[in-house]
mmCIF file of C-alpha atoms and ligand atoms in Angstrom:
data_model
loop_
_atom_site.group_PDB
_atom_site.id
_atom_site.type_symbol
_atom_site.label_atom_id
_atom_site.label_comp_id
_atom_site.label_asym_id
_atom_site.label_seq_id
_atom_site.Cartn_x
_atom_site.Cartn_y
_atom_site.Cartn_z
ATOM 1 C CA MET A 23 91.766 85.671 70.549
ATOM 2 C CA SER A 24 93.813 88.504 69.072
ATOM 3 C CA VAL A 25 95.143 90.837 71.757
ATOM 4 C CA LEU A 26 96.917 94.191 71.539
ATOM 5 C CA VAL A 27 98.917 95.374 74.579
ATOM 6 C CA LEU A 28 99.852 98.996 75.268
ATOM 7 C CA VAL A 29 103.424 98.794 76.579
ATOM 8 C CA GLU A 30 105.003 101.611 78.619
ATOM 9 C CA HIS A 31 108.767 102.039 78.526
ATOM 10 C CA ALA A 32 111.556 104.379 79.575
ATOM 11 C CA GLY A 33 115.214 104.548 78.618
ATOM 12 C CA GLY A 34 114.802 101.735 76.116
ATOM 13 C CA GLN A 35 113.460 99.362 78.809
ATOM 14 C CA VAL A 36 109.920 98.039 79.167
ATOM 15 C CA ASP A 37 108.217 99.019 82.426
ATOM 16 C CA GLU A 38 107.800 96.103 84.861
ATOM 17 C CA LEU A 39 104.055 96.756 85.241
ATOM 18 C CA SER A 40 103.652 96.533 81.465
ATOM 19 C CA LEU A 41 105.385 93.134 81.507
ATOM 20 C CA GLN A 42 102.800 92.071 84.090
ATOM 21 C CA ALA A 43 100.060 93.326 81.737
ATOM 22 C CA VAL A 44 101.636 91.301 78.899
ATOM 23 C CA ALA A 45 101.488 88.189 81.131
ATOM 24 C CA LEU A 46 97.742 88.633 81.698
ATOM 25 C CA ALA A 47 97.266 89.434 77.998
ATOM 26 C CA ARG A 48 98.762 86.022 77.192
ATOM 27 C CA ASP A 49 95.978 84.422 79.257
ATOM 28 C CA VAL A 50 93.408 86.447 77.319
ATOM 29 C CA ALA A 51 95.002 85.490 73.984
ATOM 30 C CA GLY A 52 94.850 81.785 74.869
ATOM 31 C CA GLY A 53 97.912 80.832 72.821
ATOM 32 C CA GLU A 54 97.620 83.338 69.977
ATOM 33 C CA PRO A 55 100.684 85.560 69.510
ATOM 34 C CA LEU A 56 100.357 89.036 70.987
ATOM 35 C CA ALA A 57 100.720 92.411 69.328
ATOM 36 C CA ALA A 58 102.024 95.426 71.245
ATOM 37 C CA LEU A 59 101.975 99.184 70.808
ATOM 38 C CA LEU A 60 104.898 101.285 72.037
ATOM 39 C CA VAL A 61 104.828 105.057 71.738
ATOM 40 C CA GLY A 62 107.587 107.635 71.405
ATOM 41 C CA GLU A 63 111.343 107.837 71.936
ATOM 42 C CA GLY A 64 113.171 104.592 72.700
ATOM 43 C CA ALA A 65 110.206 102.472 71.592
ATOM 44 C CA ARG A 66 112.156 100.423 69.044
ATOM 45 C CA ASP A 67 114.855 99.579 71.610
ATOM 46 C CA ALA A 68 112.279 98.590 74.217
ATOM 47 C CA ALA A 69 110.324 96.472 71.708
ATOM 48 C CA GLY A 70 113.297 94.148 71.172
ATOM 49 C CA GLY A 71 112.891 92.355 74.504
ATOM 50 C CA LEU A 72 109.195 91.671 74.124
ATOM 51 C CA GLY A 73 109.589 88.537 72.013
ATOM 52 C CA ALA A 74 110.574 86.598 75.116
ATOM 53 C CA HIS A 75 107.219 87.630 76.610
ATOM 54 C CA GLY A 76 105.157 86.287 73.719
ATOM 55 C CA VAL A 77 104.853 89.433 71.587
ATOM 56 C CA ALA A 78 105.106 88.677 67.864
ATOM 57 C CA THR A 79 104.432 92.163 66.454
ATOM 58 C CA ALA A 80 105.399 95.520 67.919
ATOM 59 C CA HIS A 81 103.655 98.565 66.454
ATOM 60 C CA VAL A 82 105.862 101.570 67.124
ATOM 61 C CA ALA A 83 104.327 105.073 66.946
ATOM 62 C CA GLU A 84 106.901 107.627 65.880
ATOM 63 C CA ASP A 85 106.571 111.424 65.825
ATOM 64 C CA GLU A 86 108.848 113.981 67.471
ATOM 65 C CA ARG A 87 105.772 115.438 69.244
ATOM 66 C CA LEU A 88 105.445 112.150 71.150
ATOM 67 C CA SER A 89 108.593 112.800 73.206
ATOM 68 C CA ALA A 90 106.427 114.129 76.085
ATOM 69 C CA TYR A 91 103.561 111.950 77.340
ATOM 70 C CA ALA A 92 100.226 113.254 76.056
ATOM 71 C CA PRO A 93 97.165 111.085 76.870
ATOM 72 C CA GLY A 94 95.175 112.246 73.835
ATOM 73 C CA ALA A 95 98.087 111.535 71.502
ATOM 74 C CA TRP A 96 98.640 108.060 72.970
ATOM 75 C CA ALA A 97 94.898 107.373 72.606
ATOM 76 C CA ARG A 98 95.137 108.476 68.957
ATOM 77 C CA CYS A 99 98.014 106.016 68.370
ATOM 78 C CA LEU A 100 96.096 103.201 70.058
ATOM 79 C CA THR A 101 92.829 103.827 68.200
ATOM 80 C CA GLU A 102 94.714 103.885 64.892
ATOM 81 C CA VAL A 103 96.241 100.447 65.590
ATOM 82 C CA ILE A 104 92.874 99.130 66.823
ATOM 83 C CA GLU A 105 91.149 100.295 63.628
ATOM 84 C CA ARG A 106 93.899 98.828 61.454
ATOM 85 C CA THR A 107 94.314 95.440 63.194
ATOM 86 C CA GLN A 108 90.847 94.868 64.780
ATOM 87 C CA PRO A 109 91.993 93.076 67.977
ATOM 88 C CA ALA A 110 89.414 91.298 70.137
ATOM 89 C CA ALA A 111 90.916 92.806 73.307
ATOM 90 C CA VAL A 112 93.226 95.665 74.284
ATOM 91 C CA VAL A 113 95.201 95.369 77.520
ATOM 92 C CA ALA A 114 97.351 97.917 79.387
ATOM 93 C CA ALA A 115 98.971 98.157 82.811
ATOM 94 C CA GLY A 116 96.748 99.638 85.522
ATOM 95 C CA THR A 117 99.101 102.590 85.907
ATOM 96 C CA ASN A 118 98.024 106.223 85.858
ATOM 97 C CA ARG A 119 98.938 106.286 82.163
ATOM 98 C CA GLY A 120 97.424 102.930 81.248
ATOM 99 C CA ASN A 121 94.114 103.777 82.918
ATOM 100 C CA GLU A 122 94.084 107.287 81.463
ATOM 101 C CA VAL A 123 94.826 106.222 77.889
ATOM 102 C CA LEU A 124 92.288 103.386 77.895
ATOM 103 C CA ALA A 125 89.651 105.738 79.330
ATOM 104 C CA HIS A 126 90.345 108.083 76.390
ATOM 105 C CA VAL A 127 90.125 105.170 73.941
ATOM 106 C CA GLY A 128 86.839 104.023 75.510
ATOM 107 C CA ALA A 129 85.430 107.533 75.077
ATOM 108 C CA ARG A 130 86.653 107.842 71.478
ATOM 109 C CA LEU A 131 85.326 104.431 70.412
ATOM 110 C CA ASP A 132 82.263 104.489 72.664
ATOM 111 C CA LEU A 133 83.306 101.285 74.406
ATOM 112 C CA PRO A 134 83.153 100.145 78.051
ATOM 113 C CA PHE A 135 86.482 99.893 79.890
ATOM 114 C CA SER A 136 87.308 97.612 82.820
ATOM 115 C CA ALA A 137 90.149 98.933 85.016
ATOM 116 C CA ASN A 138 92.428 97.070 87.445
ATOM 117 C CA CYS A 139 91.653 93.468 86.466
ATOM 118 C CA THR A 140 93.420 90.644 88.296
ATOM 119 C CA ALA A 141 92.201 87.669 86.239
ATOM 120 C CA VAL A 142 90.258 86.882 83.066
ATOM 121 C CA ALA A 143 88.213 84.006 81.719
ATOM 122 C CA GLY A 144 87.448 84.040 78.025
ATOM 123 C CA GLY A 145 84.959 82.939 75.475
ATOM 124 C CA GLY A 146 81.345 83.417 74.476
ATOM 125 C CA ASP A 147 79.970 86.895 74.132
ATOM 126 C CA GLY A 148 82.727 88.668 76.000
ATOM 127 C CA LEU A 149 85.353 88.253 78.680
ATOM 128 C CA THR A 150 84.676 87.659 82.344
ATOM 129 C CA VAL A 151 87.112 89.615 84.477
ATOM 130 C CA THR A 152 87.870 89.797 88.168
ATOM 131 C CA ARG A 153 88.655 93.391 88.979
ATOM 132 C CA MET A 154 89.763 95.326 91.996
ATOM 133 C CA ARG A 155 87.380 97.965 93.324
ATOM 134 C CA TRP A 156 87.546 100.469 96.153
ATOM 135 C CA GLY A 157 91.289 100.408 96.457
ATOM 136 C CA GLY A 158 91.433 96.623 96.727
ATOM 137 C CA SER A 159 88.883 96.168 99.522
ATOM 138 C CA LEU A 160 86.472 94.528 97.060
ATOM 139 C CA TYR A 161 86.949 92.144 94.120
ATOM 140 C CA GLU A 162 84.190 92.115 91.543
ATOM 141 C CA GLU A 163 83.451 89.625 88.774
ATOM 142 C CA ALA A 164 82.139 91.352 85.652
ATOM 143 C CA ARG A 165 81.392 90.675 81.984
ATOM 144 C CA VAL A 166 83.107 93.043 79.570
ATOM 145 C CA HIS A 167 80.992 93.731 76.510
ATOM 146 C CA GLY A 168 82.017 95.479 73.323
ATOM 147 C CA THR A 169 84.771 94.780 70.822
ATOM 148 C CA PRO A 170 87.556 95.206 71.451
ATOM 149 C CA ALA A 171 87.316 94.547 75.209
ATOM 150 C CA LEU A 172 89.335 97.267 76.953
ATOM 151 C CA LEU A 173 91.042 96.330 80.208
ATOM 152 C CA THR A 174 93.936 97.271 82.472
ATOM 153 C CA VAL A 175 95.767 94.957 84.856
ATOM 154 C CA ALA A 176 96.002 95.827 88.563
ATOM 155 C CA PRO A 177 99.676 96.455 89.440
ATOM 156 C CA HIS A 178 101.439 93.480 91.076
ATOM 157 C CA SER A 179 98.406 91.182 90.767
ATOM 158 C CA VAL A 180 100.023 89.053 88.037
ATOM 159 C CA PRO A 181 103.744 88.197 87.911
ATOM 160 C CA ALA A 182 105.672 89.086 84.766
ATOM 161 C CA ALA A 183 106.980 85.921 83.112
ATOM 162 C CA THR A 184 108.876 85.028 79.974
ATOM 163 C CA THR A 185 107.768 82.270 77.613
ATOM 164 C CA ASN A 186 109.928 79.751 75.813
ATOM 165 C CA GLY A 187 109.163 81.868 72.787
ATOM 166 C CA ALA A 188 110.855 83.493 69.955
ATOM 167 C CA GLY A 189 113.390 86.254 69.431
ATOM 168 C CA ALA A 190 112.664 89.898 68.760
ATOM 169 C CA PRO A 191 109.172 90.720 67.499
ATOM 170 C CA ALA A 192 108.542 92.166 64.031
ATOM 171 C CA VAL A 193 108.659 95.946 64.427
ATOM 172 C CA GLU A 194 106.058 97.912 62.459
ATOM 173 C CA PRO A 195 106.692 101.659 62.710
ATOM 174 C CA PHE A 196 103.963 104.137 61.805
ATOM 175 C CA ALA A 197 103.375 107.892 61.957
ATOM 176 C CA PRO A 198 100.073 108.604 63.743
ATOM 177 C CA ALA A 199 97.845 111.354 62.355
ATOM 178 C CA LEU A 200 98.059 113.627 65.412
ATOM 179 C CA ASP A 201 96.103 116.847 65.570
ATOM 180 C CA GLU A 202 96.473 119.841 67.905
ATOM 181 C CA LEU A 203 93.721 118.632 70.248
ATOM 182 C CA ASP A 204 95.548 115.332 70.790
ATOM 183 C CA LEU A 205 98.435 117.360 72.210
ATOM 184 C CA ALA A 206 96.415 119.841 74.258
ATOM 185 C CA VAL A 207 97.384 118.057 77.493
ATOM 186 C CA GLN A 208 100.958 116.870 77.851
ATOM 187 C CA VAL A 209 103.641 116.430 80.482
ATOM 188 C CA ALA A 210 105.611 119.654 80.897
ATOM 189 C CA GLU A 211 108.096 118.545 83.556
ATOM 190 C CA HIS A 212 109.250 115.226 84.977
ATOM 191 C CA VAL A 213 110.257 115.061 88.655
ATOM 192 C CA ASP A 214 111.904 111.759 89.521
ATOM 193 C CA ALA A 215 110.596 110.020 92.666
ATOM 194 C CA VAL A 216 114.027 108.697 93.538
ATOM 195 C CA HIS A 217 115.654 108.859 96.948
ATOM 196 C CA ALA A 218 119.381 108.308 97.095
ATOM 197 C CA GLY A 219 119.095 106.429 93.805
ATOM 198 C CA ILE A 220 116.269 104.129 94.985
ATOM 199 C CA SER A 221 112.855 104.473 93.388
ATOM 200 C CA LEU A 222 109.851 104.034 95.677
ATOM 201 C CA ALA A 223 108.012 101.816 93.203
ATOM 202 C CA GLU A 224 110.945 99.411 92.824
ATOM 203 C CA ALA A 225 112.600 99.479 96.269
ATOM 204 C CA LYS A 226 113.130 96.130 98.031
ATOM 205 C CA VAL A 227 112.539 97.818 101.384
ATOM 206 C CA VAL A 228 110.287 100.812 102.061
ATOM 207 C CA VAL A 229 110.316 102.750 105.332
ATOM 208 C CA SER A 230 107.032 104.628 105.398
ATOM 209 C CA GLY A 231 105.705 107.198 107.838
ATOM 210 C CA GLY A 232 102.264 108.432 108.792
ATOM 211 C CA ARG A 233 100.738 111.016 111.093
ATOM 212 C CA GLY A 234 102.333 109.206 114.038
ATOM 213 C CA VAL A 235 105.769 110.416 112.892
ATOM 214 C CA GLY A 236 104.635 113.799 114.178
ATOM 215 C CA SER A 237 106.296 116.311 111.824
ATOM 216 C CA ALA A 238 108.415 116.801 108.723
ATOM 217 C CA ASP A 239 111.485 116.730 110.983
ATOM 218 C CA GLY A 240 110.363 113.367 112.349
ATOM 219 C CA PHE A 241 111.167 111.867 108.932
ATOM 220 C CA THR A 242 114.884 112.394 109.581
ATOM 221 C CA MET A 243 114.915 109.209 111.698
ATOM 222 C CA LEU A 244 113.102 107.337 108.907
ATOM 223 C CA GLU A 245 115.652 108.591 106.344
ATOM 224 C CA GLU A 246 118.432 107.357 108.600
ATOM 225 C CA LEU A 247 116.949 103.872 108.917
ATOM 226 C CA ALA A 248 116.213 103.808 105.176
ATOM 227 C CA GLY A 249 119.842 104.683 104.454
ATOM 228 C CA LEU A 250 121.030 101.642 106.408
ATOM 229 C CA LEU A 251 118.553 99.315 104.675
ATOM 230 C CA ASP A 252 119.039 100.670 101.115
ATOM 231 C CA ALA A 253 115.369 101.526 101.370
ATOM 232 C CA ALA A 254 113.121 104.209 99.893
ATOM 233 C CA VAL A 255 111.050 106.447 102.167
ATOM 234 C CA GLY A 256 107.293 106.509 101.664
ATOM 235 C CA CYS A 257 104.408 108.083 103.546
ATOM 236 C CA SER A 258 100.643 108.262 103.986
ATOM 237 C CA ARG A 259 98.346 110.880 102.491
ATOM 238 C CA VAL A 260 97.979 112.688 105.820
ATOM 239 C CA VAL A 261 101.700 113.360 105.573
ATOM 240 C CA THR A 262 101.593 114.732 102.033
ATOM 241 C CA SER A 263 98.467 116.782 102.845
ATOM 242 C CA ALA A 264 100.345 118.308 105.790
ATOM 243 C CA GLY A 265 103.206 119.184 103.458
ATOM 244 C CA TRP A 266 105.721 117.097 105.431
ATOM 245 C CA ARG A 267 106.690 115.100 102.306
ATOM 246 C CA PRO A 268 106.055 115.546 98.549
ATOM 247 C CA HIS A 269 103.185 113.734 96.835
ATOM 248 C CA THR A 270 105.719 111.575 94.977
ATOM 249 C CA ASP A 271 106.394 109.822 98.327
ATOM 250 C CA GLN A 272 102.758 108.911 98.933
ATOM 251 C CA VAL A 273 101.866 105.237 99.019
ATOM 252 C CA GLY A 274 98.290 104.211 98.389
ATOM 253 C CA GLN A 275 95.261 104.270 96.184
ATOM 254 C CA THR A 276 96.029 107.808 95.044
ATOM 255 C CA GLY A 277 99.783 107.428 95.394
ATOM 256 C CA THR A 278 102.418 104.902 94.376
ATOM 257 C CA LYS A 279 101.724 101.159 94.540
ATOM 258 C CA VAL A 280 104.718 99.394 96.024
ATOM 259 C CA ALA A 281 105.661 95.706 96.246
ATOM 260 C CA PRO A 282 108.846 95.524 98.351
ATOM 261 C CA ASP A 283 110.134 92.512 100.261
ATOM 262 C CA LEU A 284 109.597 94.517 103.463
ATOM 263 C CA TYR A 285 107.304 97.491 104.149
ATOM 264 C CA ILE A 286 107.900 99.210 107.486
ATOM 265 C CA ALA A 287 104.803 101.243 108.409
ATOM 266 C CA CYS A 288 105.668 103.778 111.106
ATOM 267 C CA GLY A 289 102.755 105.560 112.766
ATOM 268 C CA ILE A 290 100.355 104.617 109.952
ATOM 269 C CA SER A 291 96.820 103.525 110.908
ATOM 270 C CA GLY A 292 96.268 101.299 107.849
ATOM 271 C CA ALA A 293 93.293 102.910 106.105
ATOM 272 C CA THR A 294 92.068 100.845 103.134
ATOM 273 C CA GLN A 295 93.298 103.571 100.771
ATOM 274 C CA HIS A 296 96.809 103.215 102.204
ATOM 275 C CA ILE A 297 96.777 99.398 102.219
ATOM 276 C CA ALA A 298 95.782 99.529 98.524
ATOM 277 C CA GLY A 299 99.292 100.822 97.864
ATOM 278 C CA CYS A 300 101.326 98.429 100.042
ATOM 279 C CA LYS A 301 99.355 95.170 99.956
ATOM 280 C CA GLY A 302 101.835 93.870 97.352
ATOM 281 C CA ALA A 303 104.590 93.842 100.018
ATOM 282 C CA LYS A 304 105.870 90.362 100.920
ATOM 283 C CA LYS A 305 106.092 91.324 104.624
ATOM 284 C CA ILE A 306 104.732 94.288 106.564
ATOM 285 C CA LEU A 307 106.203 95.456 109.865
ATOM 286 C CA ALA A 308 103.950 97.914 111.715
ATOM 287 C CA ILE A 309 105.204 100.238 114.438
ATOM 288 C CA ASN A 310 102.248 101.809 116.199
ATOM 289 C CA THR A 311 101.277 102.929 119.708
ATOM 290 C CA ASP A 312 97.774 101.518 119.200
ATOM 291 C CA ALA A 313 97.501 97.740 119.482
ATOM 292 C CA GLU A 314 94.057 97.975 117.855
ATOM 293 C CA ALA A 315 95.179 99.960 114.761
ATOM 294 C CA PRO A 316 93.765 98.458 111.520
ATOM 295 C CA ILE A 317 97.286 98.123 110.060
ATOM 296 C CA LEU A 318 97.771 95.174 112.428
ATOM 297 C CA ASN A 319 95.246 93.187 110.346
ATOM 298 C CA SER A 320 97.635 93.409 107.391
ATOM 299 C CA ALA A 321 100.946 93.276 109.273
ATOM 300 C CA ASP A 322 103.155 90.185 109.537
ATOM 301 C CA TYR A 323 105.105 91.709 112.445
ATOM 302 C CA ALA A 324 104.208 94.518 114.829
ATOM 303 C CA VAL A 325 105.954 96.559 117.483
ATOM 304 C CA ILE A 326 103.518 98.354 119.790
ATOM 305 C CA GLY A 327 105.342 101.492 120.766
ATOM 306 C CA ASP A 328 106.302 105.058 119.943
ATOM 307 C CA VAL A 329 108.039 105.484 116.565
ATOM 308 C CA ALA A 330 110.280 108.118 118.136
ATOM 309 C CA GLU A 331 111.707 105.374 120.374
ATOM 310 C CA ILE A 332 111.418 102.254 118.213
ATOM 311 C CA VAL A 333 112.881 103.575 114.932
ATOM 312 C CA PRO A 334 116.065 105.017 116.516
ATOM 313 C CA ALA A 335 116.416 101.778 118.529
ATOM 314 C CA ILE A 336 116.295 99.668 115.309
ATOM 315 C CA THR A 337 118.809 102.025 113.667
ATOM 316 C CA ALA A 338 121.158 101.818 116.651
ATOM 317 C CA GLU A 339 120.921 98.007 116.732
ATOM 318 C CA LEU A 340 121.642 97.757 112.991
ATOM 319 C CA ARG A 341 124.684 100.020 113.443
ATOM 320 C CA ARG A 342 125.885 97.940 116.412
ATOM 321 C CA THR A 343 125.597 94.605 114.587
ATOM 322 C CA ARG A 344 127.374 96.008 111.525
ATOM 323 C CA SER A 345 130.282 97.630 113.354
HETATM 324 C C1 FAD B 430 89.614 108.950 97.900
HETATM 325 C C2 FAD B 430 90.668 108.806 98.944
HETATM 326 C C3 FAD B 430 91.927 108.430 98.551
HETATM 327 C C4 FAD B 430 92.952 108.277 99.497
HETATM 328 N N1 FAD B 430 94.198 107.894 99.093
HETATM 329 C C5 FAD B 430 95.138 107.657 100.036
HETATM 330 C C6 FAD B 430 96.424 107.194 99.656
HETATM 331 O O1 FAD B 430 96.756 107.024 98.478
HETATM 332 N N2 FAD B 430 97.319 106.946 100.629
HETATM 333 C C7 FAD B 430 97.035 107.134 101.975
HETATM 334 O O2 FAD B 430 97.905 106.896 102.802
HETATM 335 N N3 FAD B 430 95.822 107.588 102.330
HETATM 336 C C8 FAD B 430 94.889 107.872 101.415
HETATM 337 N N4 FAD B 430 93.684 108.359 101.805
HETATM 338 C C9 FAD B 430 93.532 108.770 103.209
HETATM 339 C C10 FAD B 430 93.244 107.617 104.161
HETATM 340 O O3 FAD B 430 91.852 107.381 104.214
HETATM 341 C C11 FAD B 430 93.750 107.939 105.591
HETATM 342 O O4 FAD B 430 93.163 109.138 106.012
HETATM 343 C C12 FAD B 430 95.247 108.062 105.711
HETATM 344 O O5 FAD B 430 95.894 106.962 105.086
HETATM 345 C C13 FAD B 430 95.636 108.095 107.175
HETATM 346 O O6 FAD B 430 96.993 108.411 107.294
HETATM 347 P P1 FAD B 430 97.800 107.990 108.591
HETATM 348 O O7 FAD B 430 97.703 106.536 108.798
HETATM 349 O O8 FAD B 430 99.135 108.630 108.500
HETATM 350 O O9 FAD B 430 97.043 108.817 109.741
HETATM 351 P P2 FAD B 430 96.049 108.336 110.864
HETATM 352 O O10 FAD B 430 94.921 107.554 110.317
HETATM 353 O O11 FAD B 430 95.732 109.522 111.681
HETATM 354 O O12 FAD B 430 96.897 107.316 111.731
HETATM 355 C C14 FAD B 430 98.004 107.664 112.513
HETATM 356 C C15 FAD B 430 98.481 106.400 113.221
HETATM 357 O O13 FAD B 430 99.654 106.706 113.949
HETATM 358 C C16 FAD B 430 99.598 106.076 115.216
HETATM 359 N N5 FAD B 430 100.468 106.857 116.076
HETATM 360 C C17 FAD B 430 100.250 108.097 116.595
HETATM 361 N N6 FAD B 430 101.323 108.509 117.288
HETATM 362 C C18 FAD B 430 102.235 107.519 117.208
HETATM 363 C C19 FAD B 430 103.552 107.366 117.692
HETATM 364 N N7 FAD B 430 104.178 108.324 118.395
HETATM 365 N N8 FAD B 430 104.219 106.210 117.439
HETATM 366 C C20 FAD B 430 103.607 105.215 116.710
HETATM 367 N N9 FAD B 430 102.360 105.320 116.218
HETATM 368 C C21 FAD B 430 101.688 106.470 116.454
HETATM 369 C C22 FAD B 430 98.139 106.097 115.580
HETATM 370 O O14 FAD B 430 97.857 105.081 116.542
HETATM 371 C C23 FAD B 430 97.483 105.846 114.234
HETATM 372 O O15 FAD B 430 97.300 104.452 114.019
HETATM 373 C C24 FAD B 430 92.673 108.522 100.880
HETATM 374 C C25 FAD B 430 91.381 108.883 101.255
HETATM 375 C C26 FAD B 430 90.390 109.032 100.303
HETATM 376 C C27 FAD B 430 89.012 109.410 100.748
#
């Protein structure tokens, strides 16, 4: 079936989670070439690499007012391409933006929208999707009715993969008919969630702290360990609510979803809303005083002990072996 993918990008590069969405879109398309929509500055540059992922046509929305993300404006761009090309399904990454824009599109076109899908099966009178609910503690199978079917792909549930396919896609630029209301809500400031040059979402190692770290100052020992491991520092919501760390550091259902090789959870109990953000990790090491803490159900390794003793001990041992 014909599928249109909303592709997010920055600095001329396609976002990794959008490449994962493209991979699932290929399953939905069942062999038909994909179309993509890219919005705003750098879209043409980013579109170039999509051919290797099975995208044959890249619609590129251009208007100087699209330089700042505006959900209504992106929804306008998407609905224009939908009306022009009549796809059977529209797919986006299950990011804050992907979910927000598809929710707007669903409202504008009076269509149902299925968020955070992990798999699809096609055919008949609609798609059957498996989708993540309740922060990943429940998987639901559902039929998506309406045309086009609107769905987003749960982050890190499908690997991004290239095809043996063609070169650059055909780029089709267009100027969307934006009105003032489309731009009523837009990003005013961008604060990068980068620590010492390592972004939380892309870090290979994350050292994360919870209430058990004890205070904002307690994070100094986590920063030190992270520095030695080229890691990013993350935290639980209790920590951001207490003001010990900014919200940009929060891992979880209402924070960043991470998929590092190693996630070190220090003084974190492992609430389902937290695990929703770190379940993509290849290995989890939990450091906790409570041998019954729920995090141990998800952990590959555990140290039962006080973070204030264990974390400095790991740091000291790393320093010793490297000297
Ligand atoms: C709608 C909704 C969305 C949410 N979204 C998120 C989210 O995105 N991310 C998130 O994290 N939470 C989220 N939460 C909150 C979540 O339910 C938990 O309350 C939170 O994750 C708990 O944080 P914590 O593990 O730091 O604290 P606690 O649950 O209090 O756990 C502290 C842990 O530290 C251990 N500990 C204590 N002292 C030490 C010590 N000295 N050394 C070692 N271990 C020690 C304890 O044994 C315990 O296991 C959300 C909740 C709701 C309702």
